[in-house]
Amino acid sequence: MLRGSKVGLRARHVEDIPILRTELYDDVVNGSRAEAAPWRPVSPDSKDLRLAVDDTPPDRVPFSVVELEGGTLVGTANLWGIDNHSRSAHIGLGLLPAARGKGYGTDVVSTLCHYGFVVRGLHRLQIETLADNDAMLRAAERNGFVREGVLRSSAWVLGEFLDEVLLGLLAEDWKPDTKG
């Protein structure tokens, strides 16, 4: 398990799937805001890659996010779009509603940076988020990500186009948490 200061990132377990499905993927508003594709219901026996335990493609590494104290599942995180040639990847995360506002997002981003830069040897990490996602913008910027641009009206979300903010962080600009 990768450890942050508040959360750990571990492999996805079969018992995580029903919780993630109910709390994240069955929520139309959350699902619409978090995915690049339109929301659609996910059946319990679906082979949807977002909920896969073992069948993930090589350009995506999913994690379950758990509290270090007690091991309670609090969300999901992943590196996706991993490009081994250019040594880059994208960061994504989703916290269960009860876990939001507790500083977990900042810790998840920090831990994913450690995984991407130290464990995987990547050179660049990137985050794309909706312009009104203040929590993700704060989590990214607290970890050294720089706003590189705004993609105007690039996301169709629940009947309207929304702007997305593009943030990037290079390995040489990353300042790892000194607590380890």
mmCIF file with all atom_site columns, C-alpha atoms in Angstrom:
data_model
loop_
_atom_site.group_PDB
_atom_site.id
_atom_site.type_symbol
_atom_site.label_atom_id
_atom_site.label_alt_id
_atom_site.label_comp_id
_atom_site.label_asym_id
_atom_site.label_entity_id
_atom_site.label_seq_id
_atom_site.pdbx_PDB_ins_code
_atom_site.Cartn_x
_atom_site.Cartn_y
_atom_site.Cartn_z
_atom_site.occupancy
_atom_site.B_iso_or_equiv
_atom_site.pdbx_formal_charge
_atom_site.auth_seq_id
_atom_site.auth_comp_id
_atom_site.auth_asym_id
_atom_site.auth_atom_id
_atom_site.pdbx_PDB_model_num
ATOM 1   C CA . MET A 1 1   ? 0.000   0.000  0.000   1.00 0.00 ? 1   MET A CA 1
ATOM 2   C CA . LEU A 1 2   ? 1.161   3.531  -0.763  1.00 0.00 ? 2   LEU A CA 1
ATOM 3   C CA . ARG A 1 3   ? 0.811   5.715  2.324   1.00 0.00 ? 3   ARG A CA 1
ATOM 4   C CA . GLY A 1 4   ? 0.086   9.406  2.502   1.00 0.00 ? 4   GLY A CA 1
ATOM 5   C CA . SER A 1 5   ? -0.357  11.335 5.731   1.00 0.00 ? 5   SER A CA 1
ATOM 6   C CA . LYS A 1 6   ? -4.107  10.581 5.992   1.00 0.00 ? 6   LYS A CA 1
ATOM 7   C CA . VAL A 1 7   ? -4.881  7.988  3.347   1.00 0.00 ? 7   VAL A CA 1
ATOM 8   C CA . GLY A 1 8   ? -3.466  4.897  1.752   1.00 0.00 ? 8   GLY A CA 1
ATOM 9   C CA . LEU A 1 9   ? -3.766  3.818  -1.866  1.00 0.00 ? 9   LEU A CA 1
ATOM 10  C CA . ARG A 1 10  ? -4.188  0.085  -2.309  1.00 0.00 ? 10  ARG A CA 1
ATOM 11  C CA . ALA A 1 11  ? -5.307  -2.350 -4.967  1.00 0.00 ? 11  ALA A CA 1
ATOM 12  C CA . ARG A 1 12  ? -9.008  -2.463 -5.678  1.00 0.00 ? 12  ARG A CA 1
ATOM 13  C CA . HIS A 1 13  ? -10.774 -5.254 -3.768  1.00 0.00 ? 13  HIS A CA 1
ATOM 14  C CA . VAL A 1 14  ? -13.925 -7.026 -4.864  1.00 0.00 ? 14  VAL A CA 1
ATOM 15  C CA . GLU A 1 15  ? -15.742 -5.764 -1.758  1.00 0.00 ? 15  GLU A CA 1
ATOM 16  C CA . ASP A 1 16  ? -14.973 -2.142 -2.791  1.00 0.00 ? 16  ASP A CA 1
ATOM 17  C CA . ILE A 1 17  ? -17.014 -2.440 -5.982  1.00 0.00 ? 17  ILE A CA 1
ATOM 18  C CA . PRO A 1 18  ? -20.560 -2.227 -4.509  1.00 0.00 ? 18  PRO A CA 1
ATOM 19  C CA . ILE A 1 19  ? -19.606 0.791  -2.377  1.00 0.00 ? 19  ILE A CA 1
ATOM 20  C CA . LEU A 1 20  ? -17.942 2.642  -5.269  1.00 0.00 ? 20  LEU A CA 1
ATOM 21  C CA . ARG A 1 21  ? -20.847 1.794  -7.568  1.00 0.00 ? 21  ARG A CA 1
ATOM 22  C CA . THR A 1 22  ? -23.464 3.063  -5.103  1.00 0.00 ? 22  THR A CA 1
ATOM 23  C CA . GLU A 1 23  ? -21.642 6.119  -3.753  1.00 0.00 ? 23  GLU A CA 1
ATOM 24  C CA . LEU A 1 24  ? -19.844 7.346  -6.895  1.00 0.00 ? 24  LEU A CA 1
ATOM 25  C CA . TYR A 1 25  ? -20.982 5.785  -10.165 1.00 0.00 ? 25  TYR A CA 1
ATOM 26  C CA . ASP A 1 26  ? -24.743 5.566  -9.503  1.00 0.00 ? 26  ASP A CA 1
ATOM 27  C CA . ASP A 1 27  ? -24.806 9.277  -8.592  1.00 0.00 ? 27  ASP A CA 1
ATOM 28  C CA . VAL A 1 28  ? -25.874 10.990 -11.828 1.00 0.00 ? 28  VAL A CA 1
ATOM 29  C CA . VAL A 1 29  ? -24.500 14.437 -10.926 1.00 0.00 ? 29  VAL A CA 1
ATOM 30  C CA . ASN A 1 30  ? -21.150 13.124 -9.642  1.00 0.00 ? 30  ASN A CA 1
ATOM 31  C CA . GLY A 1 31  ? -20.804 10.691 -12.540 1.00 0.00 ? 31  GLY A CA 1
ATOM 32  C CA . SER A 1 32  ? -21.626 13.375 -15.086 1.00 0.00 ? 32  SER A CA 1
ATOM 33  C CA . ARG A 1 33  ? -19.077 15.768 -13.625 1.00 0.00 ? 33  ARG A CA 1
ATOM 34  C CA . ALA A 1 34  ? -16.313 13.167 -13.216 1.00 0.00 ? 34  ALA A CA 1
ATOM 35  C CA . GLU A 1 35  ? -16.368 11.368 -16.558 1.00 0.00 ? 35  GLU A CA 1
ATOM 36  C CA . ALA A 1 36  ? -15.668 12.554 -20.088 1.00 0.00 ? 36  ALA A CA 1
ATOM 37  C CA . ALA A 1 37  ? -18.588 10.475 -21.375 1.00 0.00 ? 37  ALA A CA 1
ATOM 38  C CA . PRO A 1 38  ? -22.299 10.800 -20.592 1.00 0.00 ? 38  PRO A CA 1
ATOM 39  C CA . TRP A 1 39  ? -23.484 9.149  -17.380 1.00 0.00 ? 39  TRP A CA 1
ATOM 40  C CA . ARG A 1 40  ? -25.030 5.732  -17.802 1.00 0.00 ? 40  ARG A CA 1
ATOM 41  C CA . PRO A 1 41  ? -26.114 3.184  -15.218 1.00 0.00 ? 41  PRO A CA 1
ATOM 42  C CA . VAL A 1 42  ? -23.661 0.392  -14.436 1.00 0.00 ? 42  VAL A CA 1
ATOM 43  C CA . SER A 1 43  ? -25.208 -3.035 -13.888 1.00 0.00 ? 43  SER A CA 1
ATOM 44  C CA . PRO A 1 44  ? -23.961 -5.187 -10.984 1.00 0.00 ? 44  PRO A CA 1
ATOM 45  C CA . ASP A 1 45  ? -22.391 -7.730 -13.361 1.00 0.00 ? 45  ASP A CA 1
ATOM 46  C CA . SER A 1 46  ? -20.846 -5.108 -15.673 1.00 0.00 ? 46  SER A CA 1
ATOM 47  C CA . LYS A 1 47  ? -17.240 -5.440 -16.815 1.00 0.00 ? 47  LYS A CA 1
ATOM 48  C CA . ASP A 1 48  ? -16.907 -1.642 -16.686 1.00 0.00 ? 48  ASP A CA 1
ATOM 49  C CA . LEU A 1 49  ? -13.169 -0.848 -16.432 1.00 0.00 ? 49  LEU A CA 1
ATOM 50  C CA . ARG A 1 50  ? -13.789 1.872  -13.844 1.00 0.00 ? 50  ARG A CA 1
ATOM 51  C CA . LEU A 1 51  ? -14.844 -0.887 -11.467 1.00 0.00 ? 51  LEU A CA 1
ATOM 52  C CA . ALA A 1 52  ? -12.408 -3.581 -12.576 1.00 0.00 ? 52  ALA A CA 1
ATOM 53  C CA . VAL A 1 53  ? -10.351 -5.445 -10.023 1.00 0.00 ? 53  VAL A CA 1
ATOM 54  C CA . ASP A 1 54  ? -7.861  -7.230 -12.305 1.00 0.00 ? 54  ASP A CA 1
ATOM 55  C CA . ASP A 1 55  ? -8.720  -6.513 -15.939 1.00 0.00 ? 55  ASP A CA 1
ATOM 56  C CA . THR A 1 56  ? -7.222  -3.060 -16.273 1.00 0.00 ? 56  THR A CA 1
ATOM 57  C CA . PRO A 1 57  ? -5.405  -1.933 -19.398 1.00 0.00 ? 57  PRO A CA 1
ATOM 58  C CA . PRO A 1 58  ? -1.675  -1.159 -19.088 1.00 0.00 ? 58  PRO A CA 1
ATOM 59  C CA . ASP A 1 59  ? -2.231  2.590  -19.472 1.00 0.00 ? 59  ASP A CA 1
ATOM 60  C CA . ARG A 1 60  ? -4.342  2.826  -16.300 1.00 0.00 ? 60  ARG A CA 1
ATOM 61  C CA . VAL A 1 61  ? -3.592  1.989  -12.650 1.00 0.00 ? 61  VAL A CA 1
ATOM 62  C CA . PRO A 1 62  ? -6.634  2.080  -10.344 1.00 0.00 ? 62  PRO A CA 1
ATOM 63  C CA . PHE A 1 63  ? -6.424  2.369  -6.565  1.00 0.00 ? 63  PHE A CA 1
ATOM 64  C CA . SER A 1 64  ? -8.920  2.255  -3.757  1.00 0.00 ? 64  SER A CA 1
ATOM 65  C CA . VAL A 1 65  ? -8.434  5.080  -1.259  1.00 0.00 ? 65  VAL A CA 1
ATOM 66  C CA . VAL A 1 66  ? -8.648  4.078  2.397   1.00 0.00 ? 66  VAL A CA 1
ATOM 67  C CA . GLU A 1 67  ? -8.224  5.964  5.650   1.00 0.00 ? 67  GLU A CA 1
ATOM 68  C CA . LEU A 1 68  ? -4.942  5.018  7.282   1.00 0.00 ? 68  LEU A CA 1
ATOM 69  C CA . GLU A 1 69  ? -6.651  4.943  10.632  1.00 0.00 ? 69  GLU A CA 1
ATOM 70  C CA . GLY A 1 70  ? -9.171  2.110  10.446  1.00 0.00 ? 70  GLY A CA 1
ATOM 71  C CA . GLY A 1 71  ? -8.835  1.234  6.754   1.00 0.00 ? 71  GLY A CA 1
ATOM 72  C CA . THR A 1 72  ? -12.280 2.554  5.777   1.00 0.00 ? 72  THR A CA 1
ATOM 73  C CA . LEU A 1 73  ? -12.829 2.920  2.025   1.00 0.00 ? 73  LEU A CA 1
ATOM 74  C CA . VAL A 1 74  ? -13.158 6.630  1.207   1.00 0.00 ? 74  VAL A CA 1
ATOM 75  C CA . GLY A 1 75  ? -12.827 6.727  -2.577  1.00 0.00 ? 75  GLY A CA 1
ATOM 76  C CA . THR A 1 76  ? -10.992 5.845  -5.729  1.00 0.00 ? 76  THR A CA 1
ATOM 77  C CA . ALA A 1 77  ? -7.899  7.222  -7.458  1.00 0.00 ? 77  ALA A CA 1
ATOM 78  C CA . ASN A 1 78  ? -5.986  6.394  -10.602 1.00 0.00 ? 78  ASN A CA 1
ATOM 79  C CA . LEU A 1 79  ? -3.257  7.249  -13.004 1.00 0.00 ? 79  LEU A CA 1
ATOM 80  C CA . TRP A 1 80  ? -4.651  7.019  -16.517 1.00 0.00 ? 80  TRP A CA 1
ATOM 81  C CA . GLY A 1 81  ? -3.462  7.717  -20.014 1.00 0.00 ? 81  GLY A CA 1
ATOM 82  C CA . ILE A 1 82  ? -0.016  6.526  -18.970 1.00 0.00 ? 82  ILE A CA 1
ATOM 83  C CA . ASP A 1 83  ? 2.397   7.172  -21.814 1.00 0.00 ? 83  ASP A CA 1
ATOM 84  C CA . ASN A 1 84  ? 5.613   5.257  -21.188 1.00 0.00 ? 84  ASN A CA 1
ATOM 85  C CA . HIS A 1 85  ? 7.348   6.876  -24.170 1.00 0.00 ? 85  HIS A CA 1
ATOM 86  C CA . SER A 1 86  ? 6.740   10.485 -23.132 1.00 0.00 ? 86  SER A CA 1
ATOM 87  C CA . ARG A 1 87  ? 6.735   9.444  -19.449 1.00 0.00 ? 87  ARG A CA 1
ATOM 88  C CA . SER A 1 88  ? 3.487   11.212 -18.631 1.00 0.00 ? 88  SER A CA 1
ATOM 89  C CA . ALA A 1 89  ? 0.113   10.399 -17.123 1.00 0.00 ? 89  ALA A CA 1
ATOM 90  C CA . HIS A 1 90  ? -3.116  11.952 -15.899 1.00 0.00 ? 90  HIS A CA 1
ATOM 91  C CA . ILE A 1 91  ? -4.406  11.926 -12.318 1.00 0.00 ? 91  ILE A CA 1
ATOM 92  C CA . GLY A 1 92  ? -8.001  11.216 -11.382 1.00 0.00 ? 92  GLY A CA 1
ATOM 93  C CA . LEU A 1 93  ? -9.768  10.738 -8.079  1.00 0.00 ? 93  LEU A CA 1
ATOM 94  C CA . GLY A 1 94  ? -13.215 10.515 -6.583  1.00 0.00 ? 94  GLY A CA 1
ATOM 95  C CA . LEU A 1 95  ? -14.068 10.687 -2.898  1.00 0.00 ? 95  LEU A CA 1
ATOM 96  C CA . LEU A 1 96  ? -17.209 9.269  -1.349  1.00 0.00 ? 96  LEU A CA 1
ATOM 97  C CA . PRO A 1 97  ? -19.564 12.048 -0.196  1.00 0.00 ? 97  PRO A CA 1
ATOM 98  C CA . ALA A 1 98  ? -18.865 11.424 3.513   1.00 0.00 ? 98  ALA A CA 1
ATOM 99  C CA . ALA A 1 99  ? -15.094 11.742 2.904   1.00 0.00 ? 99  ALA A CA 1
ATOM 100 C CA . ARG A 1 100 ? -15.149 15.150 1.227   1.00 0.00 ? 100 ARG A CA 1
ATOM 101 C CA . GLY A 1 101 ? -13.834 18.281 2.954   1.00 0.00 ? 101 GLY A CA 1
ATOM 102 C CA . LYS A 1 102 ? -11.375 16.408 5.191   1.00 0.00 ? 102 LYS A CA 1
ATOM 103 C CA . GLY A 1 103 ? -8.151  17.046 3.293   1.00 0.00 ? 103 GLY A CA 1
ATOM 104 C CA . TYR A 1 104 ? -8.089  13.580 1.740   1.00 0.00 ? 104 TYR A CA 1
ATOM 105 C CA . GLY A 1 105 ? -8.002  14.934 -1.826  1.00 0.00 ? 105 GLY A CA 1
ATOM 106 C CA . THR A 1 106 ? -4.754  16.821 -1.237  1.00 0.00 ? 106 THR A CA 1
ATOM 107 C CA . ASP A 1 107 ? -3.220  13.711 0.323   1.00 0.00 ? 107 ASP A CA 1
ATOM 108 C CA . VAL A 1 108 ? -4.415  11.495 -2.552  1.00 0.00 ? 108 VAL A CA 1
ATOM 109 C CA . VAL A 1 109 ? -2.846  13.839 -5.122  1.00 0.00 ? 109 VAL A CA 1
ATOM 110 C CA . SER A 1 110 ? 0.390   13.875 -3.117  1.00 0.00 ? 110 SER A CA 1
ATOM 111 C CA . THR A 1 111 ? 0.472   10.083 -2.917  1.00 0.00 ? 111 THR A CA 1
ATOM 112 C CA . LEU A 1 112 ? -0.281  9.734  -6.636  1.00 0.00 ? 112 LEU A CA 1
ATOM 113 C CA . CYS A 1 113 ? 2.602   12.134 -7.354  1.00 0.00 ? 113 CYS A CA 1
ATOM 114 C CA . HIS A 1 114 ? 4.907   9.906  -5.323  1.00 0.00 ? 114 HIS A CA 1
ATOM 115 C CA . TYR A 1 115 ? 3.692   6.876  -7.258  1.00 0.00 ? 115 TYR A CA 1
ATOM 116 C CA . GLY A 1 116 ? 4.017   8.605  -10.635 1.00 0.00 ? 116 GLY A CA 1
ATOM 117 C CA . PHE A 1 117 ? 7.367   10.286 -10.131 1.00 0.00 ? 117 PHE A CA 1
ATOM 118 C CA . VAL A 1 118 ? 9.199   7.914  -7.774  1.00 0.00 ? 118 VAL A CA 1
ATOM 119 C CA . VAL A 1 119 ? 7.721   4.478  -8.431  1.00 0.00 ? 119 VAL A CA 1
ATOM 120 C CA . ARG A 1 120 ? 6.925   4.844  -12.158 1.00 0.00 ? 120 ARG A CA 1
ATOM 121 C CA . GLY A 1 121 ? 9.692   7.288  -13.123 1.00 0.00 ? 121 GLY A CA 1
ATOM 122 C CA . LEU A 1 122 ? 7.309   9.614  -14.954 1.00 0.00 ? 122 LEU A CA 1
ATOM 123 C CA . HIS A 1 123 ? 8.352   13.112 -16.013 1.00 0.00 ? 123 HIS A CA 1
ATOM 124 C CA . ARG A 1 124 ? 4.949   14.871 -16.144 1.00 0.00 ? 124 ARG A CA 1
ATOM 125 C CA . LEU A 1 125 ? 1.599   14.518 -14.407 1.00 0.00 ? 125 LEU A CA 1
ATOM 126 C CA . GLN A 1 126 ? -1.516  16.308 -15.567 1.00 0.00 ? 126 GLN A CA 1
ATOM 127 C CA . ILE A 1 127 ? -4.948  17.033 -14.127 1.00 0.00 ? 127 ILE A CA 1
ATOM 128 C CA . GLU A 1 128 ? -8.016  18.174 -15.999 1.00 0.00 ? 128 GLU A CA 1
ATOM 129 C CA . THR A 1 129 ? -10.930 19.304 -13.848 1.00 0.00 ? 129 THR A CA 1
ATOM 130 C CA . LEU A 1 130 ? -14.051 21.388 -14.181 1.00 0.00 ? 130 LEU A CA 1
ATOM 131 C CA . ALA A 1 131 ? -13.370 25.071 -13.563 1.00 0.00 ? 131 ALA A CA 1
ATOM 132 C CA . ASP A 1 132 ? -15.834 25.122 -10.652 1.00 0.00 ? 132 ASP A CA 1
ATOM 133 C CA . ASN A 1 133 ? -14.247 22.114 -8.876  1.00 0.00 ? 133 ASN A CA 1
ATOM 134 C CA . ASP A 1 134 ? -12.591 24.234 -6.193  1.00 0.00 ? 134 ASP A CA 1
ATOM 135 C CA . ALA A 1 135 ? -11.647 21.216 -4.052  1.00 0.00 ? 135 ALA A CA 1
ATOM 136 C CA . MET A 1 136 ? -9.664  19.561 -6.855  1.00 0.00 ? 136 MET A CA 1
ATOM 137 C CA . LEU A 1 137 ? -8.058  22.845 -7.901  1.00 0.00 ? 137 LEU A CA 1
ATOM 138 C CA . ARG A 1 138 ? -6.900  23.429 -4.297  1.00 0.00 ? 138 ARG A CA 1
ATOM 139 C CA . ALA A 1 139 ? -5.633  19.842 -3.947  1.00 0.00 ? 139 ALA A CA 1
ATOM 140 C CA . ALA A 1 140 ? -3.662  20.147 -7.178  1.00 0.00 ? 140 ALA A CA 1
ATOM 141 C CA . GLU A 1 141 ? -2.174  23.569 -6.429  1.00 0.00 ? 141 GLU A CA 1
ATOM 142 C CA . ARG A 1 142 ? -1.215  22.560 -2.857  1.00 0.00 ? 142 ARG A CA 1
ATOM 143 C CA . ASN A 1 143 ? 0.855   19.817 -4.467  1.00 0.00 ? 143 ASN A CA 1
ATOM 144 C CA . GLY A 1 144 ? 2.634   22.191 -6.859  1.00 0.00 ? 144 GLY A CA 1
ATOM 145 C CA . PHE A 1 145 ? 0.492   21.785 -9.985  1.00 0.00 ? 145 PHE A CA 1
ATOM 146 C CA . VAL A 1 146 ? 0.419   24.889 -12.173 1.00 0.00 ? 146 VAL A CA 1
ATOM 147 C CA . ARG A 1 147 ? -2.592  26.067 -14.135 1.00 0.00 ? 147 ARG A CA 1
ATOM 148 C CA . GLU A 1 148 ? -1.552  25.791 -17.759 1.00 0.00 ? 148 GLU A CA 1
ATOM 149 C CA . GLY A 1 149 ? -4.767  26.776 -19.438 1.00 0.00 ? 149 GLY A CA 1
ATOM 150 C CA . VAL A 1 150 ? -8.518  26.772 -19.644 1.00 0.00 ? 150 VAL A CA 1
ATOM 151 C CA . LEU A 1 151 ? -10.348 24.619 -22.152 1.00 0.00 ? 151 LEU A CA 1
ATOM 152 C CA . ARG A 1 152 ? -13.356 26.805 -22.826 1.00 0.00 ? 152 ARG A CA 1
ATOM 153 C CA . SER A 1 153 ? -16.745 25.077 -22.962 1.00 0.00 ? 153 SER A CA 1
ATOM 154 C CA . SER A 1 154 ? -15.027 21.715 -23.409 1.00 0.00 ? 154 SER A CA 1
ATOM 155 C CA . ALA A 1 155 ? -17.135 19.554 -21.078 1.00 0.00 ? 155 ALA A CA 1
ATOM 156 C CA . TRP A 1 156 ? -20.806 18.787 -21.688 1.00 0.00 ? 156 TRP A CA 1
ATOM 157 C CA . VAL A 1 157 ? -22.259 18.304 -18.188 1.00 0.00 ? 157 VAL A CA 1
ATOM 158 C CA . LEU A 1 158 ? -25.957 17.880 -17.477 1.00 0.00 ? 158 LEU A CA 1
ATOM 159 C CA . GLY A 1 159 ? -27.206 20.088 -20.266 1.00 0.00 ? 159 GLY A CA 1
ATOM 160 C CA . GLU A 1 160 ? -24.532 22.758 -20.431 1.00 0.00 ? 160 GLU A CA 1
ATOM 161 C CA . PHE A 1 161 ? -20.975 23.273 -21.588 1.00 0.00 ? 161 PHE A CA 1
ATOM 162 C CA . LEU A 1 162 ? -18.483 23.957 -18.801 1.00 0.00 ? 162 LEU A CA 1
ATOM 163 C CA . ASP A 1 163 ? -14.872 25.102 -18.847 1.00 0.00 ? 163 ASP A CA 1
ATOM 164 C CA . GLU A 1 164 ? -12.097 22.749 -17.786 1.00 0.00 ? 164 GLU A CA 1
ATOM 165 C CA . VAL A 1 165 ? -8.821  23.781 -16.186 1.00 0.00 ? 165 VAL A CA 1
ATOM 166 C CA . LEU A 1 166 ? -5.640  22.026 -17.277 1.00 0.00 ? 166 LEU A CA 1
ATOM 167 C CA . LEU A 1 167 ? -2.939  21.716 -14.598 1.00 0.00 ? 167 LEU A CA 1
ATOM 168 C CA . GLY A 1 168 ? 0.523   20.209 -14.940 1.00 0.00 ? 168 GLY A CA 1
ATOM 169 C CA . LEU A 1 169 ? 3.438   19.238 -12.731 1.00 0.00 ? 169 LEU A CA 1
ATOM 170 C CA . LEU A 1 170 ? 6.920   18.215 -13.827 1.00 0.00 ? 170 LEU A CA 1
ATOM 171 C CA . ALA A 1 171 ? 9.086   15.850 -11.795 1.00 0.00 ? 171 ALA A CA 1
ATOM 172 C CA . GLU A 1 172 ? 11.780  18.505 -11.309 1.00 0.00 ? 172 GLU A CA 1
ATOM 173 C CA . ASP A 1 173 ? 9.202   20.952 -9.899  1.00 0.00 ? 173 ASP A CA 1
ATOM 174 C CA . TRP A 1 174 ? 7.654   18.447 -7.514  1.00 0.00 ? 174 TRP A CA 1
ATOM 175 C CA . LYS A 1 175 ? 8.329   19.003 -3.811  1.00 0.00 ? 175 LYS A CA 1
ATOM 176 C CA . PRO A 1 176 ? 7.591   15.712 -2.048  1.00 0.00 ? 176 PRO A CA 1
ATOM 177 C CA . ASP A 1 177 ? 6.053   15.781 1.399   1.00 0.00 ? 177 ASP A CA 1
ATOM 178 C CA . THR A 1 178 ? 8.992   15.741 3.786   1.00 0.00 ? 178 THR A CA 1
ATOM 179 C CA . LYS A 1 179 ? 7.049   13.496 6.191   1.00 0.00 ? 179 LYS A CA 1
ATOM 180 C CA . GLY A 1 180 ? 7.560   10.656 3.717   1.00 0.00 ? 180 GLY A CA 1
#
